[in-house]
PDB file of C-alpha atoms in Angstrom:
ATOM      1  CA  MET A  81     -52.303   3.189 -44.335  1.00  0.00           C
ATOM      2  CA  ASP A  82     -52.734  -0.339 -45.671  1.00  0.00           C
ATOM      3  CA  ASP A  83     -50.384   0.347 -48.586  1.00  0.00           C
ATOM      4  CA  LEU A  84     -47.724   1.954 -46.395  1.00  0.00           C
ATOM      5  CA  PHE A  85     -45.073   0.519 -44.107  1.00  0.00           C
ATOM      6  CA  SER A  86     -44.384   1.916 -40.686  1.00  0.00           C
ATOM      7  CA  ILE A  87     -40.800   2.767 -39.847  1.00  0.00           C
ATOM      8  CA  GLY A  88     -40.665  -0.275 -37.545  1.00  0.00           C
ATOM      9  CA  GLU A  89     -41.902  -2.603 -40.287  1.00  0.00           C
ATOM     10  CA  LEU A  90     -39.457  -1.271 -42.863  1.00  0.00           C
ATOM     11  CA  ALA A  91     -36.600  -1.445 -40.398  1.00  0.00           C
ATOM     12  CA  LYS A  92     -37.453  -5.082 -39.678  1.00  0.00           C
ATOM     13  CA  TYR A  93     -37.707  -6.054 -43.366  1.00  0.00           C
ATOM     14  CA  GLN A  94     -34.365  -4.415 -44.213  1.00  0.00           C
ATOM     15  CA  ASN A  95     -32.609  -5.466 -40.987  1.00  0.00           C
ATOM     16  CA  LEU A  96     -31.950  -1.843 -40.089  1.00  0.00           C
ATOM     17  CA  SER A  97     -32.478   0.158 -36.948  1.00  0.00           C
ATOM     18  CA  LYS A  98     -35.215   2.779 -36.834  1.00  0.00           C
ATOM     19  CA  GLN A  99     -32.509   5.270 -35.878  1.00  0.00           C
ATOM     20  CA  THR A 100     -30.775   4.633 -39.228  1.00  0.00           C
ATOM     21  CA  LEU A 101     -33.946   5.434 -41.170  1.00  0.00           C
ATOM     22  CA  ILE A 102     -34.522   8.537 -39.072  1.00  0.00           C
ATOM     23  CA  TYR A 103     -30.961   9.650 -39.834  1.00  0.00           C
ATOM     24  CA  TYR A 104     -31.434   9.029 -43.562  1.00  0.00           C
ATOM     25  CA  ASP A 105     -34.498  11.255 -43.382  1.00  0.00           C
ATOM     26  CA  ARG A 106     -32.637  14.014 -41.588  1.00  0.00           C
ATOM     27  CA  ILE A 107     -29.849  14.155 -44.192  1.00  0.00           C
ATOM     28  CA  ASP A 108     -32.365  14.106 -47.051  1.00  0.00           C
ATOM     29  CA  LEU A 109     -31.203  10.757 -48.368  1.00  0.00           C
ATOM     30  CA  PHE A 110     -34.322   8.649 -47.859  1.00  0.00           C
ATOM     31  CA  ARG A 111     -37.460  10.467 -46.744  1.00  0.00           C
ATOM     32  CA  PRO A 112     -40.780   8.831 -45.798  1.00  0.00           C
ATOM     33  CA  ALA A 113     -43.693   9.010 -48.231  1.00  0.00           C
ATOM     34  CA  TYR A 114     -45.938  10.263 -45.460  1.00  0.00           C
ATOM     35  CA  VAL A 115     -45.524  11.712 -41.973  1.00  0.00           C
ATOM     36  CA  ASP A 116     -48.564  11.690 -39.711  1.00  0.00           C
ATOM     37  CA  PRO A 117     -49.110  15.346 -38.719  1.00  0.00           C
ATOM     38  CA  ASP A 118     -50.649  14.326 -35.402  1.00  0.00           C
ATOM     39  CA  ASN A 119     -47.905  12.101 -34.005  1.00  0.00           C
ATOM     40  CA  GLY A 120     -44.949  12.518 -36.404  1.00  0.00           C
ATOM     41  CA  TYR A 121     -44.875   8.803 -37.284  1.00  0.00           C
ATOM     42  CA  ARG A 122     -43.083   8.027 -40.534  1.00  0.00           C
ATOM     43  CA  TYR A 123     -44.577   5.785 -43.229  1.00  0.00           C
ATOM     44  CA  TYR A 124     -43.005   4.451 -46.410  1.00  0.00           C
ATOM     45  CA  SER A 125     -44.530   3.240 -49.684  1.00  0.00           C
ATOM     46  CA  SER A 126     -43.725  -0.074 -51.354  1.00  0.00           C
ATOM     47  CA  ALA A 127     -42.271   1.879 -54.293  1.00  0.00           C
ATOM     48  CA  GLN A 128     -39.598   3.249 -51.974  1.00  0.00           C
ATOM     49  CA  ILE A 129     -38.192  -0.159 -51.074  1.00  0.00           C
ATOM     50  CA  ASP A 130     -36.189  -0.341 -54.309  1.00  0.00           C
ATOM     51  CA  ARG A 131     -34.673   3.043 -53.540  1.00  0.00           C
ATOM     52  CA  LEU A 132     -33.664   1.896 -50.082  1.00  0.00           C
ATOM     53  CA  ASP A 133     -32.162  -1.265 -51.590  1.00  0.00           C
ATOM     54  CA  THR A 134     -30.113   0.922 -53.918  1.00  0.00           C
ATOM     55  CA  ILE A 135     -28.835   2.989 -51.007  1.00  0.00           C
ATOM     56  CA  LEU A 136     -27.825  -0.090 -49.027  1.00  0.00           C
ATOM     57  CA  ILE A 137     -26.113  -1.723 -52.015  1.00  0.00           C
ATOM     58  CA  MET A 138     -24.201   1.453 -52.842  1.00  0.00           C
ATOM     59  CA  LYS A 139     -23.145   1.709 -49.199  1.00  0.00           C
ATOM     60  CA  LYS A 140     -21.965  -1.913 -49.284  1.00  0.00           C
ATOM     61  CA  ILE A 141     -19.931  -1.185 -52.421  1.00  0.00           C
ATOM     62  CA  GLY A 142     -18.137   1.516 -50.477  1.00  0.00           C
ATOM     63  CA  PHE A 143     -19.812   4.799 -51.315  1.00  0.00           C
ATOM     64  CA  SER A 144     -20.302   7.395 -48.595  1.00  0.00           C
ATOM     65  CA  LEU A 145     -23.819   8.578 -47.768  1.00  0.00           C
ATOM     66  CA  LYS A 146     -22.955  11.963 -49.262  1.00  0.00           C
ATOM     67  CA  GLU A 147     -21.830  10.315 -52.513  1.00  0.00           C
ATOM     68  CA  ILE A 148     -24.979   8.177 -52.623  1.00  0.00           C
ATOM     69  CA  ARG A 149     -27.197  11.223 -52.127  1.00  0.00           C
ATOM     70  CA  GLU A 150     -25.517  13.049 -55.020  1.00  0.00           C
ATOM     71  CA  TYR A 151     -25.595   9.938 -57.207  1.00  0.00           C
ATOM     72  CA  MET A 152     -29.316   9.341 -56.695  1.00  0.00           C
ATOM     73  CA  LYS A 153     -30.384  12.850 -57.622  1.00  0.00           C
ATOM     74  CA  ASP A 154     -30.348  11.900 -61.293  1.00  0.00           C
ATOM     75  CA  TYR A 155     -28.785   8.636 -62.440  1.00  0.00           C
ATOM     76  CA  THR A 156     -28.901   6.749 -65.711  1.00  0.00           C
ATOM     77  CA  ILE A 157     -27.119   3.723 -67.124  1.00  0.00           C
ATOM     78  CA  ASP A 158     -24.363   5.985 -68.467  1.00  0.00           C
ATOM     79  CA  THR A 159     -23.783   7.930 -65.257  1.00  0.00           C
ATOM     80  CA  SER A 160     -24.000   4.733 -63.220  1.00  0.00           C
ATOM     81  CA  LEU A 161     -21.379   3.005 -65.358  1.00  0.00           C
ATOM     82  CA  THR A 162     -19.004   5.937 -64.887  1.00  0.00           C
ATOM     83  CA  VAL A 163     -19.505   5.998 -61.132  1.00  0.00           C
ATOM     84  CA  LEU A 164     -19.183   2.233 -60.709  1.00  0.00           C
ATOM     85  CA  ARG A 165     -16.057   2.024 -62.857  1.00  0.00           C
ATOM     86  CA  LYS A 166     -14.491   4.715 -60.715  1.00  0.00           C
ATOM     87  CA  GLN A 167     -15.393   2.783 -57.594  1.00  0.00           C
ATOM     88  CA  LEU A 168     -13.682  -0.314 -59.025  1.00  0.00           C
ATOM     89  CA  THR A 169     -10.457   1.677 -59.084  1.00  0.00           C
ATOM     90  CA  VAL A 170     -10.979   2.645 -55.449  1.00  0.00           C
ATOM     91  CA  ILE A 171     -11.632  -0.983 -54.467  1.00  0.00           C
ATOM     92  CA  ASP A 172      -8.532  -2.195 -56.326  1.00  0.00           C
ATOM     93  CA  ARG A 173      -6.429   0.306 -54.379  1.00  0.00           C
ATOM     94  CA  GLN A 174      -7.996  -0.824 -51.113  1.00  0.00           C
ATOM     95  CA  ILE A 175      -7.223  -4.444 -51.969  1.00  0.00           C
ATOM     96  CA  ARG A 176      -3.559  -3.568 -52.529  1.00  0.00           C
ATOM     97  CA  GLU A 177      -3.447  -1.668 -49.259  1.00  0.00           C
ATOM     98  CA  LEU A 178      -5.102  -4.510 -47.345  1.00  0.00           C
ATOM     99  CA  SER A 179      -2.704  -7.014 -48.894  1.00  0.00           C
ATOM    100  CA  MET A 180       0.212  -4.881 -47.728  1.00  0.00           C
ATOM    101  CA  ILE A 181      -1.292  -4.542 -44.251  1.00  0.00           C
ATOM    102  CA  ARG A 182      -1.813  -8.296 -44.091  1.00  0.00           C
ATOM    103  CA  SER A 183       1.817  -9.032 -44.926  1.00  0.00           C
ATOM    104  CA  ARG A 184       3.004  -6.559 -42.286  1.00  0.00           C
ATOM    105  CA  LEU A 185       0.653  -8.037 -39.712  1.00  0.00           C
ATOM    106  CA  LEU A 186       1.870 -11.548 -40.535  1.00  0.00           C
ATOM    107  CA  HIS A 187       5.450 -10.363 -40.086  1.00  0.00           C
ATOM    108  CA  ARG A 188       4.555  -9.008 -36.660  1.00  0.00           C
ATOM    109  CA  CYS A 189       2.768 -12.225 -35.672  1.00  0.00           C
ATOM    110  CA  VAL A 190       5.799 -14.324 -36.622  1.00  0.00           C
ATOM    111  CA  GLN A 191       7.968 -12.133 -34.410  1.00  0.00           C
ATOM    112  CA  MET A 192       5.564 -12.487 -31.500  1.00  0.00           C
ATOM    113  CA  GLU A 193       5.311 -16.254 -31.941  1.00  0.00           C
ATOM    114  CA  ASN A 194       9.080 -16.434 -31.527  1.00  0.00           C
ATOM    115  CA  ALA A 195       9.072 -14.180 -28.466  1.00  0.00           C
ATOM    116  CA  ARG A 196       9.896 -17.017 -26.068  1.00  0.00           C
ATOM    117  CA  ASN A 197      12.969 -17.911 -28.074  1.00  0.00           C
ATOM    118  CA  TYR A 198      14.063 -14.287 -28.005  1.00  0.00           C
ATOM    119  CA  MET A 199      13.588 -14.156 -24.249  1.00  0.00           C
ATOM    120  CA  GLU A 200      15.656 -17.289 -23.721  1.00  0.00           C
ATOM    121  CA  ALA A 201      18.405 -15.722 -25.836  1.00  0.00           C
ATOM    122  CA  GLU A 202      18.748 -12.513 -23.815  1.00  0.00           C
ATOM    123  CA  ALA A 203      22.159 -13.423 -22.434  1.00  0.00           C
ATOM    124  CA  THR A 204      23.381 -14.612 -25.836  1.00  0.00           C
ATOM    125  CA  VAL A 205      25.430 -12.606 -28.326  1.00  0.00           C
ATOM    126  CA  VAL A 206      25.760 -13.876 -31.878  1.00  0.00           C
ATOM    127  CA  THR A 207      27.108 -12.662 -35.190  1.00  0.00           C
ATOM    128  CA  GLU A 208      24.880 -13.098 -38.195  1.00  0.00           C
ATOM    129  CA  ALA A 209      24.598 -12.177 -41.843  1.00  0.00           C
ATOM    130  CA  VAL A 210      21.882  -9.574 -42.395  1.00  0.00           C
ATOM    131  CA  ARG A 211      20.149  -8.792 -45.637  1.00  0.00           C
ATOM    132  CA  GLU A 212      19.846  -5.360 -47.186  1.00  0.00           C
ATOM    133  CA  GLN A 213      16.881  -3.461 -45.874  1.00  0.00           C
ATOM    134  CA  TYR A 214      15.513   0.060 -45.810  1.00  0.00           C
ATOM    135  CA  LEU A 215      14.386   2.377 -43.041  1.00  0.00           C
ATOM    136  CA  LEU A 216      12.102   5.398 -43.026  1.00  0.00           C
ATOM    137  CA  VAL A 217      13.941   7.742 -40.651  1.00  0.00           C
ATOM    138  CA  ARG A 218      13.340  10.897 -38.653  1.00  0.00           C
ATOM    139  CA  ASN A 219      16.059  12.639 -36.662  1.00  0.00           C
ATOM    140  CA  VAL A 220      15.592  12.845 -32.909  1.00  0.00           C
ATOM    141  CA  GLU A 221      15.934  16.405 -31.622  1.00  0.00           C
ATOM    142  CA  GLU A 222      17.983  17.442 -28.617  1.00  0.00           C
ATOM    143  CA  PRO A 223      18.190  16.589 -25.785  1.00  0.00           C
ATOM    144  CA  TYR A 224      17.487  13.096 -27.207  1.00  0.00           C
ATOM    145  CA  ARG A 225      15.223  11.981 -24.360  1.00  0.00           C
ATOM    146  CA  MET A 226      12.357   9.508 -24.512  1.00  0.00           C
ATOM    147  CA  ARG A 227       9.979  12.370 -25.298  1.00  0.00           C
ATOM    148  CA  GLU A 228      11.946  13.401 -28.376  1.00  0.00           C
ATOM    149  CA  ILE A 229      12.323   9.771 -29.480  1.00  0.00           C
ATOM    150  CA  SER A 230       8.572   9.272 -29.189  1.00  0.00           C
ATOM    151  CA  ILE A 231       7.873  12.406 -31.242  1.00  0.00           C
ATOM    152  CA  ALA A 232      10.255  11.309 -34.005  1.00  0.00           C
ATOM    153  CA  THR A 233       8.651   7.850 -34.088  1.00  0.00           C
ATOM    154  CA  LYS A 234       5.152   9.322 -34.301  1.00  0.00           C
ATOM    155  CA  ARG A 235       6.270  11.525 -37.183  1.00  0.00           C
ATOM    156  CA  CYS A 236       7.490   8.441 -39.023  1.00  0.00           C
ATOM    157  CA  PHE A 237       4.148   6.716 -38.558  1.00  0.00           C
ATOM    158  CA  ALA A 238       2.222   9.861 -39.537  1.00  0.00           C
ATOM    159  CA  GLU A 239       4.186  10.184 -42.775  1.00  0.00           C
ATOM    160  CA  ALA A 240       3.813   6.487 -43.531  1.00  0.00           C
ATOM    161  CA  PHE A 241       0.049   6.502 -43.038  1.00  0.00           C
ATOM    162  CA  GLN A 242      -0.468   9.759 -44.917  1.00  0.00           C
ATOM    163  CA  LYS A 243       1.523   8.602 -47.940  1.00  0.00           C
ATOM    164  CA  HIS A 244       0.427   4.942 -47.762  1.00  0.00           C
ATOM    165  CA  LEU A 245       4.049   3.832 -47.544  1.00  0.00           C
ATOM    166  CA  PRO A 246       4.963   0.119 -47.400  1.00  0.00           C
ATOM    167  CA  VAL A 247       6.205   0.125 -43.808  1.00  0.00           C
ATOM    168  CA  TYR A 248       6.204  -2.761 -41.382  1.00  0.00           C
ATOM    169  CA  PHE A 249       4.348  -2.386 -38.090  1.00  0.00           C
ATOM    170  CA  GLN A 250       7.633  -2.049 -36.238  1.00  0.00           C
ATOM    171  CA  SER A 251       9.786   0.806 -35.027  1.00  0.00           C
ATOM    172  CA  GLY A 252      13.333   1.287 -33.894  1.00  0.00           C
ATOM    173  CA  VAL A 253      16.109   3.774 -33.251  1.00  0.00           C
ATOM    174  CA  THR A 254      19.773   4.307 -33.994  1.00  0.00           C
ATOM    175  CA  VAL A 255      22.151   5.264 -31.194  1.00  0.00           C
ATOM    176  CA  PRO A 256      25.619   6.705 -31.968  1.00  0.00           C
ATOM    177  CA  LEU A 257      28.457   4.426 -30.903  1.00  0.00           C
ATOM    178  CA  GLN A 258      30.222   7.271 -29.094  1.00  0.00           C
ATOM    179  CA  ARG A 259      27.190   7.903 -26.890  1.00  0.00           C
ATOM    180  CA  ILE A 260      27.007   4.200 -26.073  1.00  0.00           C
ATOM    181  CA  ARG A 261      30.653   4.140 -25.042  1.00  0.00           C
ATOM    182  CA  GLU A 262      29.919   7.140 -22.796  1.00  0.00           C
ATOM    183  CA  GLY A 263      27.026   5.297 -21.146  1.00  0.00           C
ATOM    184  CA  ARG A 264      24.350   7.433 -22.847  1.00  0.00           C
ATOM    185  CA  TYR A 265      22.504   4.339 -24.029  1.00  0.00           C
ATOM    186  CA  THR A 266      19.054   5.860 -24.527  1.00  0.00           C
ATOM    187  CA  GLU A 267      20.075   9.025 -26.416  1.00  0.00           C
ATOM    188  CA  ALA A 268      19.043   7.962 -29.892  1.00  0.00           C
ATOM    189  CA  SER A 269      19.955  10.105 -32.895  1.00  0.00           C
ATOM    190  CA  ALA A 270      17.133   8.870 -35.163  1.00  0.00           C
ATOM    191  CA  ALA A 271      13.904   6.912 -35.041  1.00  0.00           C
ATOM    192  CA  PHE A 272      12.913   4.635 -37.906  1.00  0.00           C
ATOM    193  CA  LEU A 273      10.358   2.263 -39.367  1.00  0.00           C
ATOM    194  CA  PRO A 274      11.472  -0.706 -41.486  1.00  0.00           C
ATOM    195  CA  ILE A 275      10.089  -0.213 -44.996  1.00  0.00           C
ATOM    196  CA  GLU A 276      10.194  -1.769 -48.426  1.00  0.00           C
ATOM    197  CA  LYS A 277      12.325   0.110 -50.927  1.00  0.00           C
ATOM    198  CA  THR A 278      10.340   2.998 -52.385  1.00  0.00           C
ATOM    199  CA  GLU A 279      10.949   6.128 -54.440  1.00  0.00           C
ATOM    200  CA  ASP A 280       8.187   8.059 -52.670  1.00  0.00           C
ATOM    201  CA  VAL A 281      10.237   9.502 -49.798  1.00  0.00           C
ATOM    202  CA  GLN A 282      13.454  11.438 -49.321  1.00  0.00           C
ATOM    203  CA  ASN A 283      14.246  10.304 -45.792  1.00  0.00           C
ATOM    204  CA  LEU A 284      15.063   6.702 -46.700  1.00  0.00           C
ATOM    205  CA  HIS A 285      18.089   5.015 -45.128  1.00  0.00           C
ATOM    206  CA  ARG A 286      19.650   1.896 -46.624  1.00  0.00           C
ATOM    207  CA  MET A 287      21.013  -0.748 -44.288  1.00  0.00           C
ATOM    208  CA  PRO A 288      23.464  -2.737 -46.421  1.00  0.00           C
ATOM    209  CA  ALA A 289      23.851  -6.480 -46.375  1.00  0.00           C
ATOM    210  CA  GLY A 290      26.683  -7.435 -44.063  1.00  0.00           C
ATOM    211  CA  THR A 291      27.780  -9.051 -40.831  1.00  0.00           C
ATOM    212  CA  CYS A 292      26.334  -7.857 -37.540  1.00  0.00           C
ATOM    213  CA  VAL A 293      26.831  -8.699 -33.908  1.00  0.00           C
ATOM    214  CA  CYS A 294      23.448  -8.995 -32.176  1.00  0.00           C
ATOM    215  CA  THR A 295      21.788  -9.497 -28.844  1.00  0.00           C
ATOM    216  CA  TYR A 296      18.276  -9.184 -27.385  1.00  0.00           C
ATOM    217  CA  HIS A 297      17.338  -6.922 -24.512  1.00  0.00           C
ATOM    218  CA  ILE A 298      14.395  -8.005 -22.377  1.00  0.00           C
ATOM    219  CA  GLY A 299      12.653  -5.429 -20.224  1.00  0.00           C
ATOM    220  CA  ASP A 300      12.024  -1.709 -20.070  1.00  0.00           C
ATOM    221  CA  TYR A 301      14.041   0.577 -22.309  1.00  0.00           C
ATOM    222  CA  LEU A 302      15.795   2.452 -19.504  1.00  0.00           C
ATOM    223  CA  SER A 303      17.593  -0.766 -18.496  1.00  0.00           C
ATOM    224  CA  ILE A 304      19.027  -1.376 -21.981  1.00  0.00           C
ATOM    225  CA  GLY A 305      22.532  -0.424 -20.799  1.00  0.00           C
ATOM    226  CA  ARG A 306      23.182  -3.926 -19.487  1.00  0.00           C
ATOM    227  CA  SER A 307      22.639  -5.382 -22.946  1.00  0.00           C
ATOM    228  CA  TYR A 308      24.917  -2.812 -24.553  1.00  0.00           C
ATOM    229  CA  ASN A 309      27.631  -3.659 -22.043  1.00  0.00           C
ATOM    230  CA  ARG A 310      27.243  -7.317 -22.940  1.00  0.00           C
ATOM    231  CA  LEU A 311      27.650  -6.475 -26.632  1.00  0.00           C
ATOM    232  CA  LEU A 312      30.704  -4.283 -26.081  1.00  0.00           C
ATOM    233  CA  GLU A 313      32.369  -6.903 -23.893  1.00  0.00           C
ATOM    234  CA  TYR A 314      31.709  -9.565 -26.531  1.00  0.00           C
ATOM    235  CA  CYS A 315      33.251  -7.440 -29.280  1.00  0.00           C
ATOM    236  CA  ASP A 316      36.304  -6.651 -27.141  1.00  0.00           C
ATOM    237  CA  SER A 317      36.873 -10.286 -26.126  1.00  0.00           C
ATOM    238  CA  HIS A 318      36.494 -11.539 -29.714  1.00  0.00           C
ATOM    239  CA  GLY A 319      38.547  -8.803 -31.314  1.00  0.00           C
ATOM    240  CA  LEU A 320      35.610  -7.465 -33.323  1.00  0.00           C
ATOM    241  CA  LYS A 321      35.821  -3.895 -34.533  1.00  0.00           C
ATOM    242  CA  ILE A 322      32.462  -2.123 -34.414  1.00  0.00           C
ATOM    243  CA  LEU A 323      31.856  -0.399 -37.757  1.00  0.00           C
ATOM    244  CA  SER A 324      28.545   1.390 -37.172  1.00  0.00           C
ATOM    245  CA  ASP A 325      26.224   3.033 -34.734  1.00  0.00           C
ATOM    246  CA  SER A 326      23.734   0.675 -33.153  1.00  0.00           C
ATOM    247  CA  TYR A 327      20.380  -0.273 -34.618  1.00  0.00           C
ATOM    248  CA  GLU A 328      17.598  -1.187 -32.201  1.00  0.00           C
ATOM    249  CA  PHE A 329      14.541  -3.007 -33.519  1.00  0.00           C
ATOM    250  CA  CYS A 330      11.463  -3.283 -31.309  1.00  0.00           C
ATOM    251  CA  ILE A 331      10.328  -6.912 -31.417  1.00  0.00           C
ATOM    252  CA  ASN A 332       7.749  -6.684 -28.645  1.00  0.00           C
ATOM    253  CA  ASP A 333       6.673  -3.258 -27.406  1.00  0.00           C
ATOM    254  CA  TYR A 334       3.687  -1.101 -26.403  1.00  0.00           C
ATOM    255  CA  LEU A 335       1.802  -2.270 -29.494  1.00  0.00           C
ATOM    256  CA  THR A 336       1.651  -5.870 -28.311  1.00  0.00           C
ATOM    257  CA  THR A 337       2.035  -5.792 -24.531  1.00  0.00           C
ATOM    258  CA  ASP A 338       1.114  -3.568 -21.603  1.00  0.00           C
ATOM    259  CA  ASP A 339       3.914  -5.009 -19.457  1.00  0.00           C
ATOM    260  CA  GLU A 340       7.324  -3.386 -19.986  1.00  0.00           C
ATOM    261  CA  ASN A 341       8.956  -6.502 -18.529  1.00  0.00           C
ATOM    262  CA  GLU A 342       7.905  -8.254 -21.759  1.00  0.00           C
ATOM    263  CA  TYR A 343       9.508  -5.674 -24.061  1.00  0.00           C
ATOM    264  CA  ILE A 344      12.006  -7.237 -26.468  1.00  0.00           C
ATOM    265  CA  THR A 345      14.547  -5.136 -28.347  1.00  0.00           C
ATOM    266  CA  LYS A 346      17.011  -6.528 -30.862  1.00  0.00           C
ATOM    267  CA  ILE A 347      20.319  -4.599 -30.870  1.00  0.00           C
ATOM    268  CA  LEU A 348      22.930  -4.906 -33.579  1.00  0.00           C
ATOM    269  CA  PHE A 349      26.205  -3.386 -34.769  1.00  0.00           C
ATOM    270  CA  TYR A 350      27.953  -3.948 -38.084  1.00  0.00           C
ATOM    271  CA  VAL A 351      31.323  -5.706 -37.751  1.00  0.00           C
ATOM    272  CA  PRO A 352      33.879  -6.953 -40.313  1.00  0.00           C
ATOM    273  CA  PRO A 353      32.614  -9.919 -42.398  1.00  0.00           C
ATOM    274  CA  GLY A 354      33.598 -13.543 -41.991  1.00  0.00           C
ATOM    275  CA  ARG A 355      32.662 -14.068 -38.339  1.00  0.00           C
ATOM    276  CA  GLU A 356      29.038 -15.226 -38.656  1.00  0.00           C
ATOM    277  CA  SER A 357      27.959 -17.654 -35.945  1.00  0.00           C
ATOM    278  CA  ALA A 358      24.639 -19.320 -35.211  1.00  0.00           C
ATOM    279  CA  ARG A 359      21.527 -17.645 -36.578  1.00  0.00           C
ATOM    280  CA  THR A 360      19.134 -15.827 -34.312  1.00  0.00           C
ATOM    281  CA  PRO A 361      16.703 -18.098 -32.463  1.00  0.00           C
ATOM    282  CA  SER A 362      13.823 -17.265 -34.796  1.00  0.00           C
ATOM    283  CA  GLY A 363      15.677 -17.579 -38.063  1.00  0.00           C
ATOM    284  CA  GLN A 364      13.687 -14.540 -39.143  1.00  0.00           C
ATOM    285  CA  LYS A 365      14.765 -11.269 -40.699  1.00  0.00           C
ATOM    286  CA  THR A 366      15.040  -8.385 -38.266  1.00  0.00           C
TER     287      THR A 366
END
């Protein structure tokens, strides 16, 4: 046994757990050179260390254990070059995806960092110029309750993740103006995710550049009626004609707080141009 390593020794040298080596044995990826028939102890030869190094390096590069097992059945410089070149393509795609995720996460962090300003602005209504943006939308089914809104939102996220779409980590809904005037504030007609312009989906809605009247609602969603009333009163007192259904953007929600009292929802309507006032407290895009 002097020229063999016990499973504990090999695990220590490679900074692995013994359970990992046992698992590699079970899936026929890395089997011991010798198993003591009396006690079942596993032993490995020095010649096997290079093979284990190869497995660990391939795993670090991003190959699955199944892919590594197939690769190591019979590999040469030519087959290795083909496999590694292919993996470079996979890594490049992952880098692009991570870069996109990072930018979305940064966008969310900026919104959260400005949360106090949003909270202080709850009683404020402003008009502002908004830039063109796009929304990935799903219709909300009758009877337009919170359950149906949640399902539509989840379908948006499922589609976005499945198709690797460039969405932001934010959701929202549109509520028809007529329902709002009737006091049906939470009966949304569609759920959406803000998204970069893309040709990969059919259900893309364009929000044009224009002038909007905006306010922030602080608190649980069922109490959003008070903020809508504030918006409607502002438009009436300033002679502003509302030109659209409402758009609600979740600034702070279940993703970033467990306390509904900290929920922040930005509400906006399109109105005729030329009445822009102070910018929103954050100075950030919706």
